[in-house]
JSON list of C-alpha atoms in Angstrom, two decimals:
[
{"chain": "R", "resi": 28, "resn": "MET", "atom": "CA", "xyz": [15.55, 11.76, -17.78]},
{"chain": "R", "resi": 29, "resn": "ILE", "atom": "CA", "xyz": [13.39, 12.47, -20.85]},
{"chain": "R", "resi": 30, "resn": "ALA", "atom": "CA", "xyz": [14.76, 9.33, -22.51]},
{"chain": "R", "resi": 31, "resn": "LEU", "atom": "CA", "xyz": [13.70, 7.25, -19.51]},
{"chain": "R", "resi": 32, "resn": "LEU", "atom": "CA", "xyz": [10.12, 8.42, -19.94]},
{"chain": "R", "resi": 33, "resn": "PHE", "atom": "CA", "xyz": [10.01, 6.73, -23.34]},
{"chain": "R", "resi": 34, "resn": "SER", "atom": "CA", "xyz": [11.60, 3.47, -22.20]},
{"chain": "R", "resi": 35, "resn": "ARG", "atom": "CA", "xyz": [9.88, 0.23, -23.20]},
{"chain": "R", "resi": 36, "resn": "GLU", "atom": "CA", "xyz": [10.17, -0.97, -19.61]},
{"chain": "R", "resi": 37, "resn": "PRO", "atom": "CA", "xyz": [7.12, 0.09, -17.52]},
{"chain": "R", "resi": 38, "resn": "HIS", "atom": "CA", "xyz": [9.13, 0.18, -14.29]},
{"chain": "R", "resi": 39, "resn": "THR", "atom": "CA", "xyz": [11.76, 2.43, -15.87]},
{"chain": "R", "resi": 40, "resn": "ARG", "atom": "CA", "xyz": [9.07, 4.85, -16.98]},
{"chain": "R", "resi": 41, "resn": "ALA", "atom": "CA", "xyz": [7.54, 4.70, -13.52]},
{"chain": "R", "resi": 42, "resn": "ARG", "atom": "CA", "xyz": [10.84, 5.52, -11.82]},
{"chain": "R", "resi": 43, "resn": "ALA", "atom": "CA", "xyz": [11.33, 8.49, -14.13]},
{"chain": "R", "resi": 44, "resn": "LEU", "atom": "CA", "xyz": [7.84, 9.75, -13.37]},
{"chain": "R", "resi": 45, "resn": "ALA", "atom": "CA", "xyz": [8.49, 9.37, -9.66]},
{"chain": "R", "resi": 46, "resn": "LEU", "atom": "CA", "xyz": [11.70, 11.40, -9.85]},
{"chain": "R", "resi": 47, "resn": "ILE", "atom": "CA", "xyz": [9.97, 14.13, -11.81]},
{"chain": "R", "resi": 48, "resn": "PHE", "atom": "CA", "xyz": [7.06, 14.10, -9.40]},
{"chain": "R", "resi": 49, "resn": "ARG", "atom": "CA", "xyz": [9.21, 14.42, -6.29]},
{"chain": "R", "resi": 50, "resn": "GLY", "atom": "CA", "xyz": [11.41, 17.08, -7.82]},
{"chain": "R", "resi": 51, "resn": "ALA", "atom": "CA", "xyz": [8.82, 19.22, -9.56]},
{"chain": "R", "resi": 52, "resn": "PHE", "atom": "CA", "xyz": [5.57, 18.70, -7.73]},
{"chain": "R", "resi": 53, "resn": "TRP", "atom": "CA", "xyz": [6.29, 18.01, -4.08]},
{"chain": "R", "resi": 54, "resn": "ARG", "atom": "CA", "xyz": [6.56, 21.43, -2.53]},
{"chain": "R", "resi": 55, "resn": "GLY", "atom": "CA", "xyz": [3.97, 20.81, 0.16]},
{"chain": "R", "resi": 56, "resn": "VAL", "atom": "CA", "xyz": [1.44, 20.03, -2.56]},
{"chain": "R", "resi": 57, "resn": "ILE", "atom": "CA", "xyz": [-1.32, 17.42, -2.41]},
{"chain": "R", "resi": 58, "resn": "VAL", "atom": "CA", "xyz": [-1.40, 15.62, -5.75]},
{"chain": "R", "resi": 59, "resn": "VAL", "atom": "CA", "xyz": [-4.96, 14.58, -6.60]},
{"chain": "R", "resi": 60, "resn": "ASP", "atom": "CA", "xyz": [-5.91, 12.04, -9.23]},
{"chain": "R", "resi": 61, "resn": "HIS", "atom": "CA", "xyz": [-7.86, 13.68, -12.04]},
{"chain": "R", "resi": 62, "resn": "ARG", "atom": "CA", "xyz": [-10.82, 11.33, -11.54]},
{"chain": "R", "resi": 63, "resn": "GLU", "atom": "CA", "xyz": [-11.50, 12.49, -7.99]},
{"chain": "R", "resi": 64, "resn": "PRO", "atom": "CA", "xyz": [-14.51, 14.78, -7.37]},
{"chain": "R", "resi": 65, "resn": "ALA", "atom": "CA", "xyz": [-13.98, 18.42, -8.32]},
{"chain": "R", "resi": 66, "resn": "ASP", "atom": "CA", "xyz": [-15.78, 19.43, -5.11]},
{"chain": "R", "resi": 67, "resn": "ILE", "atom": "CA", "xyz": [-12.96, 17.94, -3.04]},
{"chain": "R", "resi": 68, "resn": "VAL", "atom": "CA", "xyz": [-10.33, 19.82, -5.01]},
{"chain": "R", "resi": 69, "resn": "ALA", "atom": "CA", "xyz": [-12.27, 23.07, -4.65]},
{"chain": "R", "resi": 70, "resn": "ARG", "atom": "CA", "xyz": [-12.70, 22.58, -0.90]},
{"chain": "R", "resi": 71, "resn": "LEU", "atom": "CA", "xyz": [-9.00, 21.85, -0.40]},
{"chain": "R", "resi": 72, "resn": "GLU", "atom": "CA", "xyz": [-8.18, 25.05, -2.25]},
{"chain": "R", "resi": 73, "resn": "GLU", "atom": "CA", "xyz": [-10.63, 26.91, 0.03]},
{"chain": "R", "resi": 74, "resn": "LEU", "atom": "CA", "xyz": [-8.65, 25.50, 2.95]},
{"chain": "R", "resi": 75, "resn": "LYS", "atom": "CA", "xyz": [-5.51, 27.04, 1.40]},
{"chain": "R", "resi": 76, "resn": "VAL", "atom": "CA", "xyz": [-3.99, 23.66, 0.58]},
{"chain": "R", "resi": 77, "resn": "PRO", "atom": "CA", "xyz": [-1.80, 23.68, -2.57]},
{"chain": "R", "resi": 78, "resn": "VAL", "atom": "CA", "xyz": [-3.29, 21.15, -4.99]},
{"chain": "R", "resi": 79, "resn": "THR", "atom": "CA", "xyz": [-2.07, 19.67, -8.25]},
{"chain": "R", "resi": 80, "resn": "VAL", "atom": "CA", "xyz": [-4.51, 17.58, -10.30]},
{"chain": "R", "resi": 81, "resn": "LYS", "atom": "CA", "xyz": [-2.82, 14.83, -12.33]},
{"chain": "R", "resi": 82, "resn": "GLN", "atom": "CA", "xyz": [-3.40, 11.35, -13.64]},
{"chain": "R", "resi": 83, "resn": "ILE", "atom": "CA", "xyz": [-1.79, 9.13, -11.01]},
{"chain": "R", "resi": 84, "resn": "TYR", "atom": "CA", "xyz": [-1.88, 5.45, -10.15]},
{"chain": "R", "resi": 85, "resn": "PRO", "atom": "CA", "xyz": [-1.94, 3.84, -7.66]},
{"chain": "R", "resi": 86, "resn": "GLY", "atom": "CA", "xyz": [-3.61, 6.09, -5.10]},
{"chain": "R", "resi": 87, "resn": "ASP", "atom": "CA", "xyz": [-6.07, 8.97, -5.28]},
{"chain": "R", "resi": 88, "resn": "TYR", "atom": "CA", "xyz": [-4.15, 11.49, -3.17]},
{"chain": "R", "resi": 89, "resn": "VAL", "atom": "CA", "xyz": [-0.38, 11.73, -2.69]},
{"chain": "R", "resi": 90, "resn": "ILE", "atom": "CA", "xyz": [1.14, 13.79, 0.13]},
{"chain": "R", "resi": 91, "resn": "GLY", "atom": "CA", "xyz": [4.90, 13.29, 0.00]},
{"chain": "R", "resi": 92, "resn": "GLU", "atom": "CA", "xyz": [5.41, 9.65, 0.93]},
{"chain": "R", "resi": 93, "resn": "ILE", "atom": "CA", "xyz": [1.79, 9.14, 1.96]},
{"chain": "R", "resi": 94, "resn": "ALA", "atom": "CA", "xyz": [-0.73, 7.77, -0.53]},
{"chain": "R", "resi": 95, "resn": "VAL", "atom": "CA", "xyz": [-4.45, 7.77, 0.20]},
{"chain": "R", "resi": 96, "resn": "GLU", "atom": "CA", "xyz": [-6.92, 5.51, -1.58]},
{"chain": "R", "resi": 97, "resn": "ARG", "atom": "CA", "xyz": [-10.42, 6.97, -1.14]},
{"chain": "R", "resi": 98, "resn": "LYS", "atom": "CA", "xyz": [-13.39, 4.61, -1.24]},
{"chain": "R", "resi": 99, "resn": "THR", "atom": "CA", "xyz": [-17.04, 5.27, -0.57]},
{"chain": "R", "resi": 100, "resn": "ILE", "atom": "CA", "xyz": [-18.72, 2.44, 1.29]},
{"chain": "R", "resi": 101, "resn": "SER", "atom": "CA", "xyz": [-20.53, 1.32, -1.87]},
{"chain": "R", "resi": 102, "resn": "ASP", "atom": "CA", "xyz": [-17.30, 1.57, -3.91]},
{"chain": "R", "resi": 103, "resn": "LEU", "atom": "CA", "xyz": [-15.44, -0.52, -1.36]},
{"chain": "R", "resi": 104, "resn": "PHE", "atom": "CA", "xyz": [-18.10, -3.21, -1.36]},
{"chain": "R", "resi": 105, "resn": "SER", "atom": "CA", "xyz": [-18.18, -3.32, -5.17]},
{"chain": "R", "resi": 106, "resn": "SER", "atom": "CA", "xyz": [-14.40, -3.64, -5.35]},
{"chain": "R", "resi": 107, "resn": "LEU", "atom": "CA", "xyz": [-14.58, -6.48, -2.81]},
{"chain": "R", "resi": 108, "resn": "VAL", "atom": "CA", "xyz": [-17.03, -8.37, -5.01]},
{"chain": "R", "resi": 109, "resn": "ASP", "atom": "CA", "xyz": [-14.71, -8.29, -8.03]},
{"chain": "R", "resi": 110, "resn": "HIS", "atom": "CA", "xyz": [-11.54, -8.51, -5.87]},
{"chain": "R", "resi": 111, "resn": "ARG", "atom": "CA", "xyz": [-10.17, -5.31, -7.46]},
{"chain": "R", "resi": 112, "resn": "ILE", "atom": "CA", "xyz": [-9.44, -3.73, -4.08]},
{"chain": "R", "resi": 113, "resn": "PHE", "atom": "CA", "xyz": [-6.82, -6.33, -3.14]},
{"chain": "R", "resi": 114, "resn": "GLU", "atom": "CA", "xyz": [-4.75, -5.68, -6.26]},
{"chain": "R", "resi": 115, "resn": "GLN", "atom": "CA", "xyz": [-5.08, -1.92, -5.77]},
{"chain": "R", "resi": 116, "resn": "LEU", "atom": "CA", "xyz": [-3.88, -2.05, -2.17]},
{"chain": "R", "resi": 117, "resn": "GLU", "atom": "CA", "xyz": [-1.02, -4.41, -3.02]},
{"chain": "R", "resi": 118, "resn": "ARG", "atom": "CA", "xyz": [0.25, -1.94, -5.60]},
{"chain": "R", "resi": 119, "resn": "LEU", "atom": "CA", "xyz": [-0.27, 0.90, -3.12]},
{"chain": "R", "resi": 120, "resn": "ARG", "atom": "CA", "xyz": [1.88, -0.90, -0.53]},
{"chain": "R", "resi": 121, "resn": "GLU", "atom": "CA", "xyz": [4.59, -1.66, -3.07]},
{"chain": "R", "resi": 122, "resn": "THR", "atom": "CA", "xyz": [4.73, 1.95, -4.26]},
{"chain": "R", "resi": 123, "resn": "TYR", "atom": "CA", "xyz": [4.51, 4.11, -1.13]},
{"chain": "R", "resi": 124, "resn": "PRO", "atom": "CA", "xyz": [6.00, 3.81, 2.37]},
{"chain": "R", "resi": 125, "resn": "VAL", "atom": "CA", "xyz": [2.75, 4.98, 3.98]},
{"chain": "R", "resi": 126, "resn": "PRO", "atom": "CA", "xyz": [-0.44, 3.70, 2.29]},
{"chain": "R", "resi": 127, "resn": "ILE", "atom": "CA", "xyz": [-3.80, 4.72, 3.79]},
{"chain": "R", "resi": 128, "resn": "VAL", "atom": "CA", "xyz": [-7.34, 3.70, 2.91]},
{"chain": "R", "resi": 129, "resn": "LEU", "atom": "CA", "xyz": [-9.95, 6.39, 3.50]},
{"chain": "R", "resi": 130, "resn": "VAL", "atom": "CA", "xyz": [-13.50, 5.01, 3.72]},
{"chain": "R", "resi": 131, "resn": "GLU", "atom": "CA", "xyz": [-16.09, 7.72, 3.16]},
{"chain": "R", "resi": 132, "resn": "GLY", "atom": "CA", "xyz": [-19.77, 7.45, 4.02]},
{"chain": "R", "resi": 133, "resn": "ASP", "atom": "CA", "xyz": [-22.36, 6.73, 6.68]},
{"chain": "R", "resi": 134, "resn": "LEU", "atom": "CA", "xyz": [-21.44, 3.44, 8.37]},
{"chain": "R", "resi": 135, "resn": "THR", "atom": "CA", "xyz": [-25.11, 2.67, 8.94]},
{"chain": "R", "resi": 136, "resn": "GLU", "atom": "CA", "xyz": [-25.15, 1.91, 5.20]},
{"chain": "R", "resi": 137, "resn": "VAL", "atom": "CA", "xyz": [-23.17, -1.24, 5.95]},
{"chain": "R", "resi": 138, "resn": "ALA", "atom": "CA", "xyz": [-26.27, -2.85, 7.46]},
{"chain": "R", "resi": 139, "resn": "GLU", "atom": "CA", "xyz": [-28.03, -2.41, 4.12]},
{"chain": "R", "resi": 140, "resn": "LEU", "atom": "CA", "xyz": [-25.36, -4.32, 2.21]},
{"chain": "R", "resi": 141, "resn": "LYS", "atom": "CA", "xyz": [-26.12, -7.82, 0.98]},
{"chain": "R", "resi": 142, "resn": "ASN", "atom": "CA", "xyz": [-23.32, -9.31, 3.08]},
{"chain": "R", "resi": 143, "resn": "PRO", "atom": "CA", "xyz": [-22.14, -6.90, 5.82]},
{"chain": "R", "resi": 144, "resn": "ARG", "atom": "CA", "xyz": [-19.69, -9.47, 7.18]},
{"chain": "R", "resi": 145, "resn": "SER", "atom": "CA", "xyz": [-17.72, -9.35, 3.93]},
{"chain": "R", "resi": 146, "resn": "PHE", "atom": "CA", "xyz": [-17.27, -5.62, 4.47]},
{"chain": "R", "resi": 147, "resn": "TRP", "atom": "CA", "xyz": [-16.02, -6.02, 8.04]},
{"chain": "R", "resi": 148, "resn": "GLY", "atom": "CA", "xyz": [-13.89, -9.00, 7.08]},
{"chain": "R", "resi": 149, "resn": "ALA", "atom": "CA", "xyz": [-12.12, -6.84, 4.51]},
{"chain": "R", "resi": 150, "resn": "ILE", "atom": "CA", "xyz": [-11.64, -4.03, 7.02]},
{"chain": "R", "resi": 151, "resn": "LEU", "atom": "CA", "xyz": [-10.04, -6.46, 9.47]},
{"chain": "R", "resi": 152, "resn": "ALA", "atom": "CA", "xyz": [-7.85, -7.95, 6.73]},
{"chain": "R", "resi": 153, "resn": "PHE", "atom": "CA", "xyz": [-6.55, -4.52, 5.73]},
{"chain": "R", "resi": 154, "resn": "THR", "atom": "CA", "xyz": [-5.73, -3.49, 9.30]},
{"chain": "R", "resi": 155, "resn": "VAL", "atom": "CA", "xyz": [-4.70, -6.72, 11.03]},
{"chain": "R", "resi": 156, "resn": "ARG", "atom": "CA", "xyz": [-3.19, -8.77, 8.20]},
{"chain": "R", "resi": 157, "resn": "ASP", "atom": "CA", "xyz": [-1.91, -6.10, 5.81]},
{"chain": "R", "resi": 158, "resn": "HIS", "atom": "CA", "xyz": [-1.17, -3.37, 8.40]},
{"chain": "R", "resi": 159, "resn": "ILE", "atom": "CA", "xyz": [-2.76, -0.67, 6.24]},
{"chain": "R", "resi": 160, "resn": "PRO", "atom": "CA", "xyz": [-4.22, 2.21, 8.30]},
{"chain": "R", "resi": 161, "resn": "LEU", "atom": "CA", "xyz": [-7.85, 3.09, 7.69]},
{"chain": "R", "resi": 162, "resn": "ILE", "atom": "CA", "xyz": [-9.54, 6.47, 8.11]},
{"chain": "R", "resi": 163, "resn": "PHE", "atom": "CA", "xyz": [-13.33, 6.70, 8.29]},
{"chain": "R", "resi": 164, "resn": "THR", "atom": "CA", "xyz": [-15.09, 9.92, 7.30]},
{"chain": "R", "resi": 165, "resn": "PRO", "atom": "CA", "xyz": [-18.86, 10.50, 7.11]},
{"chain": "R", "resi": 166, "resn": "ASP", "atom": "CA", "xyz": [-18.83, 12.75, 4.03]},
{"chain": "R", "resi": 167, "resn": "GLN", "atom": "CA", "xyz": [-16.69, 14.71, 1.57]},
{"chain": "R", "resi": 168, "resn": "GLU", "atom": "CA", "xyz": [-16.31, 17.65, 3.92]},
{"chain": "R", "resi": 169, "resn": "GLN", "atom": "CA", "xyz": [-14.68, 15.49, 6.57]},
{"chain": "R", "resi": 170, "resn": "THR", "atom": "CA", "xyz": [-12.59, 13.79, 3.90]},
{"chain": "R", "resi": 171, "resn": "CYS", "atom": "CA", "xyz": [-11.21, 17.23, 3.05]},
{"chain": "R", "resi": 172, "resn": "GLN", "atom": "CA", "xyz": [-10.58, 17.93, 6.72]},
{"chain": "R", "resi": 173, "resn": "ALA", "atom": "CA", "xyz": [-8.70, 14.64, 7.06]},
{"chain": "R", "resi": 174, "resn": "LEU", "atom": "CA", "xyz": [-6.55, 15.40, 4.00]},
{"chain": "R", "resi": 175, "resn": "PHE", "atom": "CA", "xyz": [-5.95, 18.91, 5.32]},
{"chain": "R", "resi": 176, "resn": "THR", "atom": "CA", "xyz": [-4.79, 17.47, 8.65]},
{"chain": "R", "resi": 177, "resn": "LEU", "atom": "CA", "xyz": [-2.45, 15.00, 6.94]},
{"chain": "R", "resi": 178, "resn": "HIS", "atom": "CA", "xyz": [-0.98, 17.87, 4.92]},
{"chain": "R", "resi": 179, "resn": "LYS", "atom": "CA", "xyz": [-0.73, 20.38, 7.77]},
{"chain": "R", "resi": 180, "resn": "GLY", "atom": "CA", "xyz": [0.68, 17.85, 10.22]},
{"chain": "R", "resi": 181, "resn": "GLY", "atom": "CA", "xyz": [3.91, 17.50, 8.27]},
{"chain": "R", "resi": 182, "resn": "TRP", "atom": "CA", "xyz": [3.31, 13.83, 7.60]},
{"chain": "R", "resi": 183, "resn": "ALA", "atom": "CA", "xyz": [5.11, 14.12, 4.27]},
{"chain": "R", "resi": 184, "resn": "GLU", "atom": "CA", "xyz": [8.40, 14.09, 6.15]},
{"chain": "R", "resi": 185, "resn": "VAL", "atom": "CA", "xyz": [8.14, 10.54, 7.36]},
{"chain": "R", "resi": 186, "resn": "ALA", "atom": "CA", "xyz": [10.71, 9.48, 9.94]},
{"chain": "R", "resi": 187, "resn": "GLU", "atom": "CA", "xyz": [12.73, 6.33, 9.37]},
{"chain": "R", "resi": 188, "resn": "PHE", "atom": "CA", "xyz": [11.00, 3.37, 10.92]},
{"chain": "R", "resi": 189, "resn": "GLY", "atom": "CA", "xyz": [11.61, -0.34, 11.29]},
{"chain": "R", "resi": 190, "resn": "LEU", "atom": "CA", "xyz": [9.51, -2.88, 9.41]},
{"chain": "R", "resi": 191, "resn": "ARG", "atom": "CA", "xyz": [8.72, -4.86, 12.56]},
{"chain": "R", "resi": 192, "resn": "HIS", "atom": "CA", "xyz": [8.87, -4.17, 16.28]},
{"chain": "R", "resi": 193, "resn": "LYS", "atom": "CA", "xyz": [12.00, -5.77, 17.71]},
{"chain": "R", "resi": 194, "resn": "PRO", "atom": "CA", "xyz": [12.37, -6.37, 21.47]},
{"chain": "R", "resi": 195, "resn": "LYS", "atom": "CA", "xyz": [15.62, -5.14, 22.97]},
{"chain": "R", "resi": 196, "resn": "ILE", "atom": "CA", "xyz": [16.73, -8.62, 24.09]},
{"chain": "R", "resi": 197, "resn": "LEU", "atom": "CA", "xyz": [16.27, -11.64, 21.82]},
{"chain": "R", "resi": 198, "resn": "THR", "atom": "CA", "xyz": [17.45, -15.20, 22.15]},
{"chain": "R", "resi": 199, "resn": "LEU", "atom": "CA", "xyz": [19.15, -16.80, 19.14]},
{"chain": "R", "resi": 200, "resn": "ASP", "atom": "CA", "xyz": [16.04, -18.70, 18.07]},
{"chain": "R", "resi": 201, "resn": "GLN", "atom": "CA", "xyz": [13.95, -15.53, 18.46]},
{"chain": "R", "resi": 202, "resn": "ARG", "atom": "CA", "xyz": [16.40, -13.62, 16.28]},
{"chain": "R", "resi": 203, "resn": "GLN", "atom": "CA", "xyz": [16.20, -16.34, 13.64]},
{"chain": "R", "resi": 204, "resn": "GLN", "atom": "CA", "xyz": [12.41, -16.25, 13.67]},
{"chain": "R", "resi": 205, "resn": "PHE", "atom": "CA", "xyz": [12.47, -12.44, 13.59]},
{"chain": "R", "resi": 206, "resn": "LEU", "atom": "CA", "xyz": [14.53, -12.48, 10.40]},
{"chain": "R", "resi": 207, "resn": "VAL", "atom": "CA", "xyz": [12.34, -15.07, 8.69]},
{"chain": "R", "resi": 208, "resn": "GLN", "atom": "CA", "xyz": [9.18, -13.17, 9.71]},
{"chain": "R", "resi": 209, "resn": "GLY", "atom": "CA", "xyz": [10.38, -10.31, 7.53]},
{"chain": "R", "resi": 210, "resn": "LEU", "atom": "CA", "xyz": [9.31, -12.41, 4.54]},
{"chain": "R", "resi": 211, "resn": "PRO", "atom": "CA", "xyz": [5.82, -11.81, 3.06]},
{"chain": "R", "resi": 212, "resn": "SER", "atom": "CA", "xyz": [2.89, -13.31, 5.00]},
{"chain": "R", "resi": 213, "resn": "ILE", "atom": "CA", "xyz": [5.18, -15.10, 7.46]},
{"chain": "R", "resi": 214, "resn": "GLY", "atom": "CA", "xyz": [4.25, -15.09, 11.15]},
{"chain": "R", "resi": 215, "resn": "ASP", "atom": "CA", "xyz": [5.21, -17.16, 14.18]},
{"chain": "R", "resi": 216, "resn": "THR", "atom": "CA", "xyz": [3.90, -20.52, 12.98]},
{"chain": "R", "resi": 217, "resn": "LEU", "atom": "CA", "xyz": [5.16, -20.32, 9.40]},
{"chain": "R", "resi": 218, "resn": "SER", "atom": "CA", "xyz": [8.58, -19.01, 10.42]},
{"chain": "R", "resi": 219, "resn": "GLU", "atom": "CA", "xyz": [8.94, -22.01, 12.73]},
{"chain": "R", "resi": 220, "resn": "ASN", "atom": "CA", "xyz": [7.82, -24.36, 9.95]},
{"chain": "R", "resi": 221, "resn": "LEU", "atom": "CA", "xyz": [10.38, -22.87, 7.55]},
{"chain": "R", "resi": 222, "resn": "LEU", "atom": "CA", "xyz": [13.24, -23.04, 10.03]},
{"chain": "R", "resi": 223, "resn": "GLU", "atom": "CA", "xyz": [12.41, -26.62, 10.95]},
{"chain": "R", "resi": 224, "resn": "ARG", "atom": "CA", "xyz": [12.36, -27.62, 7.28]},
{"chain": "R", "resi": 225, "resn": "PHE", "atom": "CA", "xyz": [15.53, -25.81, 6.13]},
{"chain": "R", "resi": 226, "resn": "GLY", "atom": "CA", "xyz": [17.53, -25.77, 9.37]},
{"chain": "R", "resi": 227, "resn": "SER", "atom": "CA", "xyz": [18.74, -22.16, 9.31]},
{"chain": "R", "resi": 228, "resn": "VAL", "atom": "CA", "xyz": [17.87, -18.64, 8.19]},
{"chain": "R", "resi": 229, "resn": "ARG", "atom": "CA", "xyz": [20.30, -19.00, 5.28]},
{"chain": "R", "resi": 230, "resn": "GLY", "atom": "CA", "xyz": [18.63, -22.26, 4.31]},
{"chain": "R", "resi": 231, "resn": "VAL", "atom": "CA", "xyz": [15.25, -20.53, 4.19]},
{"chain": "R", "resi": 232, "resn": "PHE", "atom": "CA", "xyz": [16.53, -17.61, 2.12]},
{"chain": "R", "resi": 233, "resn": "ASN", "atom": "CA", "xyz": [18.35, -19.91, -0.32]},
{"chain": "R", "resi": 234, "resn": "ALA", "atom": "CA", "xyz": [15.41, -22.28, -0.81]},
{"chain": "R", "resi": 235, "resn": "ASP", "atom": "CA", "xyz": [13.85, -22.40, -4.26]},
{"chain": "R", "resi": 236, "resn": "GLU", "atom": "CA", "xyz": [10.17, -21.92, -4.97]},
{"chain": "R", "resi": 237, "resn": "HIS", "atom": "CA", "xyz": [9.39, -25.63, -5.26]},
{"chain": "R", "resi": 238, "resn": "ALA", "atom": "CA", "xyz": [11.00, -26.47, -1.91]},
{"chain": "R", "resi": 239, "resn": "LEU", "atom": "CA", "xyz": [9.25, -23.58, -0.18]},
{"chain": "R", "resi": 240, "resn": "ALA", "atom": "CA", "xyz": [5.87, -24.60, -1.57]},
{"chain": "R", "resi": 241, "resn": "GLU", "atom": "CA", "xyz": [6.21, -28.03, 0.05]},
{"chain": "R", "resi": 242, "resn": "VAL", "atom": "CA", "xyz": [6.46, -26.53, 3.56]},
{"chain": "R", "resi": 243, "resn": "PRO", "atom": "CA", "xyz": [3.18, -26.93, 5.49]},
{"chain": "R", "resi": 244, "resn": "LYS", "atom": "CA", "xyz": [0.85, -23.92, 5.06]},
{"chain": "R", "resi": 245, "resn": "ILE", "atom": "CA", "xyz": [3.19, -22.14, 2.62]},
{"chain": "R", "resi": 246, "resn": "GLY", "atom": "CA", "xyz": [1.87, -23.24, -0.76]},
{"chain": "R", "resi": 247, "resn": "GLU", "atom": "CA", "xyz": [2.72, -22.03, -4.24]},
{"chain": "R", "resi": 248, "resn": "LYS", "atom": "CA", "xyz": [1.46, -18.44, -3.91]},
{"chain": "R", "resi": 249, "resn": "LYS", "atom": "CA", "xyz": [3.41, -17.60, -0.74]},
{"chain": "R", "resi": 250, "resn": "ALA", "atom": "CA", "xyz": [6.47, -19.43, -2.09]},
{"chain": "R", "resi": 251, "resn": "ALA", "atom": "CA", "xyz": [6.46, -17.39, -5.28]},
{"chain": "R", "resi": 252, "resn": "GLU", "atom": "CA", "xyz": [6.17, -14.12, -3.36]},
{"chain": "R", "resi": 253, "resn": "ILE", "atom": "CA", "xyz": [8.98, -15.10, -0.96]},
{"chain": "R", "resi": 254, "resn": "VAL", "atom": "CA", "xyz": [11.31, -15.90, -3.87]},
{"chain": "R", "resi": 255, "resn": "ARG", "atom": "CA", "xyz": [10.35, -12.64, -5.59]},
{"chain": "R", "resi": 256, "resn": "VAL", "atom": "CA", "xyz": [11.21, -10.57, -2.50]},
{"chain": "R", "resi": 257, "resn": "VAL", "atom": "CA", "xyz": [14.45, -12.44, -1.74]},
{"chain": "R", "resi": 258, "resn": "THR", "atom": "CA", "xyz": [15.79, -12.23, -5.31]},
{"chain": "R", "resi": 259, "resn": "ALA", "atom": "CA", "xyz": [14.49, -8.79, -6.36]},
{"chain": "R", "resi": 260, "resn": "LYS", "atom": "CA", "xyz": [17.06, -6.09, -7.04]},
{"chain": "R", "resi": 261, "resn": "TRP", "atom": "CA", "xyz": [17.20, -3.41, -4.34]},
{"chain": "R", "resi": 262, "resn": "GLU", "atom": "CA", "xyz": [15.91, -0.08, -5.63]},
{"chain": "R", "resi": 263, "resn": "GLY", "atom": "CA", "xyz": [16.29, 1.93, -2.44]},
{"chain": "R", "resi": 264, "resn": "ARG", "atom": "CA", "xyz": [13.41, 4.17, -1.43]},
{"chain": "R", "resi": 265, "resn": "GLN", "atom": "CA", "xyz": [12.55, 5.02, -5.04]},
{"chain": "R", "resi": 266, "resn": "LYS", "atom": "CA", "xyz": [8.82, 5.54, -5.42]},
{"chain": "R", "resi": 267, "resn": "ARG", "atom": "CA", "xyz": [6.80, 4.80, -8.51]},
{"chain": "R", "resi": 268, "resn": "LEU", "atom": "CA", "xyz": [3.96, 6.80, -10.01]},
{"chain": "R", "resi": 269, "resn": "GLU", "atom": "CA", "xyz": [2.40, 5.09, -13.00]},
{"chain": "R", "resi": 270, "resn": "ASP", "atom": "CA", "xyz": [-0.16, 6.36, -15.45]},
{"chain": "R", "resi": 271, "resn": "ARG", "atom": "CA", "xyz": [-3.53, 4.81, -14.76]},
{"chain": "R", "resi": 272, "resn": "PRO", "atom": "CA", "xyz": [-4.84, 2.79, -17.73]},
{"chain": "R", "resi": 273, "resn": "ALA", "atom": "CA", "xyz": [-7.34, 4.84, -19.70]},
{"chain": "R", "resi": 274, "resn": "ASP", "atom": "CA", "xyz": [-9.97, 2.12, -19.61]},
{"chain": "R", "resi": 275, "resn": "GLU", "atom": "CA", "xyz": [-9.72, 1.54, -15.85]},
{"chain": "R", "resi": 276, "resn": "GLU", "atom": "CA", "xyz": [-12.93, 2.17, -13.98]},
{"chain": "R", "resi": 277, "resn": "THR", "atom": "CA", "xyz": [-13.08, 4.94, -11.41]},
{"chain": "R", "resi": 278, "resn": "SER", "atom": "CA", "xyz": [-12.12, 3.51, -8.06]}
]
């Protein structure tokens, strides 16, 4: 295990850190990133919540298989402007089974933003498109109460769940679309486009990046992500905790 920590491969180091984390630190403990406010840590300790402060990335709070990214309203808007939030949440989704975004602050502040619709557009994208739950809290005290509730509620023991809702009875074409819709960013229309182009589920899964990119509304970005998911080695439910770069700004 120690040797893995010094591997030249970032993902190998991350897997080793995850194993150490789950074995040594998860005993009902909330792991808090060291850049989070000390007041939150102190309040959680007042609430009798076991806390470990560490340098973690992605996420600001880790409760078993749940990772919480905390953003004040102004932080969220700033990260939307430079697009940093989208990369952060993508890594959060790739790393943890249950990613959550906690938005802290008075929502009346949104009206004072330069472009409030950008804020609400991002909120809708996170919830509707990316299926990432959001929690809204008015201040740090309620943030602590939300974290306390997540911890006390036993959410760390997450039950097995399916990736998509599946009706009990499906026709053959519905089953085919259901399988294809398991690919990244693929819904009803795109799954139909893919099946029409390649003729079968196997044809879709075997298609190369160039062929996928030529399908209407797929494009190069979606094609690359589909190929990455289809060809990636299965790593089970292994979680990754990576050291946050020292020069990264506080999120």
